[in-house]
Coordinates of C-alpha atoms in Angstrom, one line a residue:
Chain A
X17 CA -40.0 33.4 33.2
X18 CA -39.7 32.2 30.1
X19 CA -40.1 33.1 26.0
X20 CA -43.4 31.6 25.9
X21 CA -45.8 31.1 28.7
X22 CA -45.6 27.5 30.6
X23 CA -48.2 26.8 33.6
X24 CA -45.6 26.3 36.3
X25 CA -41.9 27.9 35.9
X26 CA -39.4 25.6 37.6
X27 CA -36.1 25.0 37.4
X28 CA -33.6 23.5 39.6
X29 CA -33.7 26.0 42.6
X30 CA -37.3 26.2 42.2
X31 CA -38.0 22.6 42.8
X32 CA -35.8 22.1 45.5
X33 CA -37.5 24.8 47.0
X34 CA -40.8 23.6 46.5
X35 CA -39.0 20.3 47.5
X36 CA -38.3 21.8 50.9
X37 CA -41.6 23.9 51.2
X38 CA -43.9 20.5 51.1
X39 CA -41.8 18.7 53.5
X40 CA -41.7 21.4 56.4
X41 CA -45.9 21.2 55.8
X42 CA -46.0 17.4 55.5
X43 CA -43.6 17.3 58.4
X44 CA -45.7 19.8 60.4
X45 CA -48.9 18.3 59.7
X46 CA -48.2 15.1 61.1
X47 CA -46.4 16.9 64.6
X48 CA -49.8 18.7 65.1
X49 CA -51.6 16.0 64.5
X50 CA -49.3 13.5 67.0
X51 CA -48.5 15.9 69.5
X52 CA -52.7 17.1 69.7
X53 CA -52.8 13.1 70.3
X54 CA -49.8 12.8 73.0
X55 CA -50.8 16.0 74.5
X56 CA -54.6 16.7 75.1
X57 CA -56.1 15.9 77.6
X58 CA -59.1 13.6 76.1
X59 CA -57.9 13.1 72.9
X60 CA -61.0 10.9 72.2
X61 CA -63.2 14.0 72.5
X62 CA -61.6 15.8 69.5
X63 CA -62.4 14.4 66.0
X64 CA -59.8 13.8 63.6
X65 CA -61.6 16.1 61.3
X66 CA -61.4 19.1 63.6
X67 CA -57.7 18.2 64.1
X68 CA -56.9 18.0 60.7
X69 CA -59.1 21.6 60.1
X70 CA -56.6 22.9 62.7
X71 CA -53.6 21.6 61.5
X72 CA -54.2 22.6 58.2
X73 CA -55.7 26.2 59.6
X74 CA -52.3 26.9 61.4
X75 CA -50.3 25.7 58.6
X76 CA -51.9 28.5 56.2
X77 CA -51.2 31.1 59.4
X78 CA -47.7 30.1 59.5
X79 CA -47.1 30.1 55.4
X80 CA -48.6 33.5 55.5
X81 CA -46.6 34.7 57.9
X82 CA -43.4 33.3 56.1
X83 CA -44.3 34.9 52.7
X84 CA -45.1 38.4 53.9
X85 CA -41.8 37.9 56.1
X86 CA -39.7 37.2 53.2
X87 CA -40.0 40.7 51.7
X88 CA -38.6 43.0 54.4
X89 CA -36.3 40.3 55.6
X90 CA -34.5 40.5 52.1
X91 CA -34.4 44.2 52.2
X92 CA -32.9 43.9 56.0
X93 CA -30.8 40.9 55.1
X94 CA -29.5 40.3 51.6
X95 CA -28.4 36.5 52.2
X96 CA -32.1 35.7 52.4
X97 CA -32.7 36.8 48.7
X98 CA -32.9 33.1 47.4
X99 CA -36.0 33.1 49.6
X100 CA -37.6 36.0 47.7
X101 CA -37.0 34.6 44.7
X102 CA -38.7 31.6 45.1
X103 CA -41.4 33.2 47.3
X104 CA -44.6 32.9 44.2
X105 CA -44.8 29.0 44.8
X106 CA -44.7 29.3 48.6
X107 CA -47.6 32.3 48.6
X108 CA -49.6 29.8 45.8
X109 CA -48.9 26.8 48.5
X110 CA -50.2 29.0 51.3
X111 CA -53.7 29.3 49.4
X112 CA -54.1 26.4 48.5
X113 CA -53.4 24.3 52.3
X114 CA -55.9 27.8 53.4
X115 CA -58.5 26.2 50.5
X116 CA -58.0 22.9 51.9
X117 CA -58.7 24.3 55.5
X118 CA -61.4 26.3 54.5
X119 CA -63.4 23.0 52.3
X120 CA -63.1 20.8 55.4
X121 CA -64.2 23.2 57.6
X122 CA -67.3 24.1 55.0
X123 CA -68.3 20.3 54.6
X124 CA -67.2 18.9 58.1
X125 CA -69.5 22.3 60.3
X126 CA -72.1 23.2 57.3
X127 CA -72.3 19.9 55.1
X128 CA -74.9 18.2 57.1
X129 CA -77.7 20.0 57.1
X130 CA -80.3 20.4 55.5
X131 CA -79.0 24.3 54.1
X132 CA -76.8 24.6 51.6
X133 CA -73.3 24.3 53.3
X134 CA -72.7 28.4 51.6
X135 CA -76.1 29.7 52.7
X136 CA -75.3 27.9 56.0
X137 CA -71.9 29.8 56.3
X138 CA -73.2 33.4 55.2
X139 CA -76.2 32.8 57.8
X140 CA -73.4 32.8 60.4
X141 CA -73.3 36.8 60.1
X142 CA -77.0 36.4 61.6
X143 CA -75.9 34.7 64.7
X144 CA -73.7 37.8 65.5
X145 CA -75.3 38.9 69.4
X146 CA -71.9 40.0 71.1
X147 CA -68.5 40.9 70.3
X148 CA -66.9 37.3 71.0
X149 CA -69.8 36.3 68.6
X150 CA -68.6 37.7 65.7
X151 CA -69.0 36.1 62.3
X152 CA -65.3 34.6 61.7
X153 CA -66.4 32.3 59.5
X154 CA -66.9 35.4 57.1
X155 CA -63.4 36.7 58.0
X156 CA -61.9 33.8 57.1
X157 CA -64.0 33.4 53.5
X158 CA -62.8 37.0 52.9
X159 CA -59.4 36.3 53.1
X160 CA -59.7 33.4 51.4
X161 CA -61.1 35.0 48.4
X162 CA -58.7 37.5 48.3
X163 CA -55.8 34.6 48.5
X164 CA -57.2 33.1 45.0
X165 CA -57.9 36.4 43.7
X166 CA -53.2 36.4 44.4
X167 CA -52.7 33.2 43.6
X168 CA -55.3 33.3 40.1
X169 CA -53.0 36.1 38.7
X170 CA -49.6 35.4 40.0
X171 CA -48.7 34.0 36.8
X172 CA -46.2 36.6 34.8
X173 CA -49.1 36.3 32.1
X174 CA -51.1 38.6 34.3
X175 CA -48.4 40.6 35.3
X176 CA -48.1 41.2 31.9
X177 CA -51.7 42.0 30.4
X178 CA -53.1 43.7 33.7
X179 CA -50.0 45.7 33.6
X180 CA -47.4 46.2 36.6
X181 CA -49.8 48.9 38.1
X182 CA -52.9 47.5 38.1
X183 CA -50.7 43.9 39.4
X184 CA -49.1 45.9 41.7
X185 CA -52.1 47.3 43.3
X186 CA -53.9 44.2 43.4
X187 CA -51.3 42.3 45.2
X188 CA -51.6 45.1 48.0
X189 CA -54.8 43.3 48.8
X190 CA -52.7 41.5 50.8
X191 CA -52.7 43.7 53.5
X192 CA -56.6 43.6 53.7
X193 CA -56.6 39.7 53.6
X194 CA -53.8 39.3 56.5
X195 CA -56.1 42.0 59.0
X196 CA -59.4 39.0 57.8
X197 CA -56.9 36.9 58.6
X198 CA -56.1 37.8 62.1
X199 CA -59.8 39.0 62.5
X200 CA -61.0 35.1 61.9
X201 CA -58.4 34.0 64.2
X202 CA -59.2 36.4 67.1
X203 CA -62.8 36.0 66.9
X204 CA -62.4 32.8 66.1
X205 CA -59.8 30.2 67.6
X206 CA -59.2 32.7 70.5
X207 CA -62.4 33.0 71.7
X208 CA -63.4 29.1 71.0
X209 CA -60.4 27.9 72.6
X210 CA -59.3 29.1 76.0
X211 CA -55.7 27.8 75.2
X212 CA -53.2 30.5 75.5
X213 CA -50.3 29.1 73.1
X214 CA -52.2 29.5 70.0
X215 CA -53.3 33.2 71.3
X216 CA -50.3 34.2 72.0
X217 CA -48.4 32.8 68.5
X218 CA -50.7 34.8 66.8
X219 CA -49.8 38.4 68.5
X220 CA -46.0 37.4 68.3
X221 CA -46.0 36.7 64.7
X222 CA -48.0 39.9 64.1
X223 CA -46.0 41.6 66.1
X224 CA -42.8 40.4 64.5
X225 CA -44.2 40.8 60.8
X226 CA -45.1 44.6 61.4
X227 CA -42.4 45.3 62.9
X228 CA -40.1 43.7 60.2
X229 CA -42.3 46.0 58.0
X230 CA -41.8 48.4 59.1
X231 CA -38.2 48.7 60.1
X232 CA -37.4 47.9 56.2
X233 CA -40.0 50.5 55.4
X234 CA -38.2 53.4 58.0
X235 CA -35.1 52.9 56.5
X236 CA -35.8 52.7 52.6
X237 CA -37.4 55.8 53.6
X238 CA -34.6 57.5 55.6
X239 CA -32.9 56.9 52.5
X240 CA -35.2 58.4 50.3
X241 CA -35.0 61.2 52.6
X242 CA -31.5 61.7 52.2
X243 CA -30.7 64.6 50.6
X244 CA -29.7 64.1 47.0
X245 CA -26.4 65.5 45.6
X246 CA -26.3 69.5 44.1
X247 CA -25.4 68.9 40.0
X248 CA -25.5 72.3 39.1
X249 CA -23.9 70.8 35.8
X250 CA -26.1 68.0 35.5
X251 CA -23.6 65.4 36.5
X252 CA -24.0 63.4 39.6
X253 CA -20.8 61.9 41.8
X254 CA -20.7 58.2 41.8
X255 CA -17.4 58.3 44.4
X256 CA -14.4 56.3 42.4
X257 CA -14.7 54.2 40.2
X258 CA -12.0 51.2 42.1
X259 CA -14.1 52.3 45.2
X260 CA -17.1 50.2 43.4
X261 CA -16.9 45.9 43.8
X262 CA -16.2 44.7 40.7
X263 CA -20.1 43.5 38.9
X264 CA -21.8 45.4 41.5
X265 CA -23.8 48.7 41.7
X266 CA -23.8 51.6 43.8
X267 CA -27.1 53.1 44.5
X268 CA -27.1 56.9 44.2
X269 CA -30.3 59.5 44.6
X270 CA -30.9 61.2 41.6
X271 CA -32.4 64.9 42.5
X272 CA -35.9 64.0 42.1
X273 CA -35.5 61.4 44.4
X274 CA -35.7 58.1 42.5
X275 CA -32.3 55.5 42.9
X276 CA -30.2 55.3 40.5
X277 CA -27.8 51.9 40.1
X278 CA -24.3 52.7 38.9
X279 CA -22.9 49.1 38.3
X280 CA -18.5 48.7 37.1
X281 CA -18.1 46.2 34.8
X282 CA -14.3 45.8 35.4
X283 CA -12.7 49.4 34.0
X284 CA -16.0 50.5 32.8
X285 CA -19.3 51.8 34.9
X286 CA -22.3 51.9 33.7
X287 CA -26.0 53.1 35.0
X288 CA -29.7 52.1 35.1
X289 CA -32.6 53.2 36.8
X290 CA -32.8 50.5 40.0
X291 CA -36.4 49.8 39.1
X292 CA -36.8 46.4 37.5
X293 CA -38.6 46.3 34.7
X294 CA -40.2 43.3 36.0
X295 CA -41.5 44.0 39.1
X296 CA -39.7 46.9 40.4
X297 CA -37.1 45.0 42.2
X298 CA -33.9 47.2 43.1
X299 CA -31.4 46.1 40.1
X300 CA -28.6 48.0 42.1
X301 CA -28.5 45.1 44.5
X302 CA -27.9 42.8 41.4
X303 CA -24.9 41.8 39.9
X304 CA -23.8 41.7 36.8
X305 CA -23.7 38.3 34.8
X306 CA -23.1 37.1 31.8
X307 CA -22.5 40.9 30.7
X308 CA -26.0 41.6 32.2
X309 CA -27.1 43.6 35.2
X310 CA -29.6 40.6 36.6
X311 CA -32.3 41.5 38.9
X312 CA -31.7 39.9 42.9
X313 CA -35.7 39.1 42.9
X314 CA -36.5 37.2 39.8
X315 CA -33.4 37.3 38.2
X316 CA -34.9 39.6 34.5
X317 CA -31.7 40.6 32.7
X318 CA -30.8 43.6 31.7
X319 CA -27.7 44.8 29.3
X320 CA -25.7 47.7 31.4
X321 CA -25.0 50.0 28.2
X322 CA -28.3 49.7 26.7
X323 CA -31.0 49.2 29.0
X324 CA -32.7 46.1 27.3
X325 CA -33.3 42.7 27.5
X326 CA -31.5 40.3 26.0
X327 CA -33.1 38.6 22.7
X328 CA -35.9 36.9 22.3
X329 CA -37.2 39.3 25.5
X330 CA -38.3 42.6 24.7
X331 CA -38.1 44.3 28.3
X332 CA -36.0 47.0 28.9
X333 CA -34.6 49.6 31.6
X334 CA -33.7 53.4 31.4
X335 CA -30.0 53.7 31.5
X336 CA -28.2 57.2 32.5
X337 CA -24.9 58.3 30.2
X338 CA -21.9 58.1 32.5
X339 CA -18.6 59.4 32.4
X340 CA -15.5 58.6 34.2
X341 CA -13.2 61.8 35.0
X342 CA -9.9 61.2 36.7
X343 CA -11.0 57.7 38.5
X344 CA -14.2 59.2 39.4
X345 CA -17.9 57.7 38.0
X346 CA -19.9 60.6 36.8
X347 CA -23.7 60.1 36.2
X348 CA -26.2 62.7 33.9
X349 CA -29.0 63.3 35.8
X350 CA -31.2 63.1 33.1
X351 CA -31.5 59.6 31.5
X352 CA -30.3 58.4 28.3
X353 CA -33.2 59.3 25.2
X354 CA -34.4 55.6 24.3
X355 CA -33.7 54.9 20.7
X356 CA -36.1 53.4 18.7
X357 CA -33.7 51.3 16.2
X358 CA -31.3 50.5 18.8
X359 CA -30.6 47.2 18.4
X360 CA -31.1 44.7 21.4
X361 CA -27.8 43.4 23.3
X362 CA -26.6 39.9 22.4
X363 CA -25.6 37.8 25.4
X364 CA -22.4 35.7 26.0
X365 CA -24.7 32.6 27.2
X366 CA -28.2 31.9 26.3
X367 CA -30.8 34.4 27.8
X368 CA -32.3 33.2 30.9
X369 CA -35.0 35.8 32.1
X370 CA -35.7 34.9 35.5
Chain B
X5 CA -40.2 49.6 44.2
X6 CA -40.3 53.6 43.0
X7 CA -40.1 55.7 45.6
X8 CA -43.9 56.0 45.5
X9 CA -44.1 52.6 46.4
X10 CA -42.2 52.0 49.1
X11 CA -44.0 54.9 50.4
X12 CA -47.7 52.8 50.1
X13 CA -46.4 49.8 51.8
X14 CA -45.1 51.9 54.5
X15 CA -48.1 53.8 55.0
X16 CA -50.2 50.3 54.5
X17 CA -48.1 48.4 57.0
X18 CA -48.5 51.4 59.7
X19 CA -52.3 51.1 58.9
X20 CA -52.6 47.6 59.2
X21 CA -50.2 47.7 62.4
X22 CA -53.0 49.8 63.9
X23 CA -55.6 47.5 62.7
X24 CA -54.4 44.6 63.8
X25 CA -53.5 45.9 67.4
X26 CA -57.3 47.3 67.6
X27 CA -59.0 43.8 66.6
X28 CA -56.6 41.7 68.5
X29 CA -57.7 43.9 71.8
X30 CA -61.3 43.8 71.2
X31 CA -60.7 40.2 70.4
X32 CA -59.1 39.7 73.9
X33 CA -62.0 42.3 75.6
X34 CA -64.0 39.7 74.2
X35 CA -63.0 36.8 75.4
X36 CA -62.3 38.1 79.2
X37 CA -65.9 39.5 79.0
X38 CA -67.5 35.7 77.7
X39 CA -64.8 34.1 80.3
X40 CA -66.3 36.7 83.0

């Protein structure tokens, strides 16, 4: 992100990211497409049309799977961070190889005729006469939709004016457009093509994506579940202060349940709520730089003492008073009253937020 | 993610779990019964 709103953020990680990202799909592309060749059986009976739909079909499968993979994979294993944070270009990519798909599909099976090539795929749903019949056409258009509808507002400007709610609860679409998704493949490919490979792909990397799911789910929630520390005064115990890595949090429950990021900044600690005010991202697993707690997902900045942004942004966190009693970080439960006048923190290098 | 949050995409991923296992059997029903 930056002051003012540019079409496409990049910046040196991002592009070699993106670099990366449109190789693996050029690369890919052109293995379906030779190994289909080498491998089938009459290669002369399948048009380079329908190979290229397919190509370009399991291509959006596999980016899909990858960008819902990235999130729980973070949470399970830190070093694969970099990934999240460059994850909005690669769910944007995945849309727009699934348009692709989708157009040459639309042209190449309903373009010829003499119905419109939409009417032509909405009249699909009349064909419907068994289960293997099943309009997946339909499934796939759904998904589809819903994949613009992500990629239209992925854009911080919409994060900003539809607020982090409504953004929020939007993007959970997602879930609905990956079941379309495996709906237009198993009533789809599956039943089409006898070949086992592709059916069995797509149950693995379900499989693996749930369960990824929902093993970082269990244990964010065993954690939640944790019971939280008596204060009968109020004051939380953050363990010692030298016990703490030295830029780093430690994430401690607060009673009513929500995390709260204690972070040492050499002989001083300091604590925030570990909800980014960006996208919720956990600012406990952060680190401090440049004499600001900075976000692991998108990289928002955030000054330990006072909660905000640094200047020109106006963003800012709710931070908890601390105190350190003999070597020992002390946390109030009850966060800090946000001042109105307080003045915003002035970083050591120019602000960079995100 | 608030706790509240991490709570919906557990519940959401369980959901969909269960989804996805019912479509992908039918899916399979399916085909054995066309194949039959």
């Amino acid at each position: 992100m930056s002051v003012n709103y540019v079409s496409i953020s990049w910046n040196r990680s991002k592009r070699f990211y993106d670099a990366a990202m449109i190789a693996f799909a050029l690369i890919y592309l052109a293995s379906f497409v030779i190994v289909a060749k080498l491998a089938l059986p009459s290669p002369g009976n399948l048009a380079d049309e329908v190979l290229a739909i397919r190509a370009l079909g399991s291509l959006a499968i596999i980016l899909l799977h990858i960008t819902l993979a990235i999130g729980p994979a973070a949470r399970l294993w830190p070093s694969l961070l970099p990934l999240l944070y460059n994850r909005r270009h690669l769910g944007v990519f995945t849309f727009l190889i699934a348009l692709a798909h989708a157009g040459l599909s639309t042209v190449y099976y309903h373009g010829f005729g003499n119905t419109n090539p939409i009417i032509s795929l909405l009249a699909t749903a009349e064909q419907t006469v068994s289960l293997a019949t099943l309009p997946y056409q339909l499934f796939g258009a759904g998904a589809l939709a819903i994949l613009f509808l992500m990629a239209a507002t992925s854009h911080d400007f919409w994060l900003k004016n539809l607020s982090q709610r409504v953004w929020k609860n939007l993007h959970m679409l997602v879930y609905v457009a990956y079941v379309l998704l495996i709906a237009h493949v198993a009533f789809g490919a599956m039943q089409v093509e006898r070949a086992t490979l592709p059916t069995i792909l797509v149950i693995a990397g379900a499989v693996v994506l749930v369960i990824l799911h929902i093993l970082a789910g269990t244990r964010e929630r065993r954690i939640d579940r944790s019971p939280a520390p008596a204060a009968p005064d109020n004051w939380l115990d953050a363990g010692d202060l030298a016990t703490i890595p030295d830029t780093r949090a430690r994430i401690i429950l607060a009673p009513g349940g929500e995390r709260i990021a204690v972070f040492r900044n050499g002989q001083t600690a300091s604590a925030l709520t570990n909800v980014c005010a960006h996208q919720g991202g956990p600012l406990g697993e952060g680190k401090i730089v440049d004499g600001c707690v900075t976000c692991p997902w998108h990289g928002f900045q955030f000054h330990p003492e006072t909660g905000c942004a640094p200047p020109p942004f106006t963003d800012r966190v709710r931070t908890y008073p601390v105190r350190i009693t003999a070597g020992r970080v002390e946390v109030c439960s009850t966060p800090a009253p946000i001042a109105a006048s307080e003045a915003p923190h002035t970083p050591k290098a120019g602000g960079t937020h995100g | 993610m608030t706790r509240r949050h991490r709570s919906v995409h557990l519940t959401m991923w369980l959901l969909a779990a269960g989804v996805i296992a019912a479509t992908l059997v039918v899916a399979l029903l399916a085909r054995g019964g066309a194949a039959a």
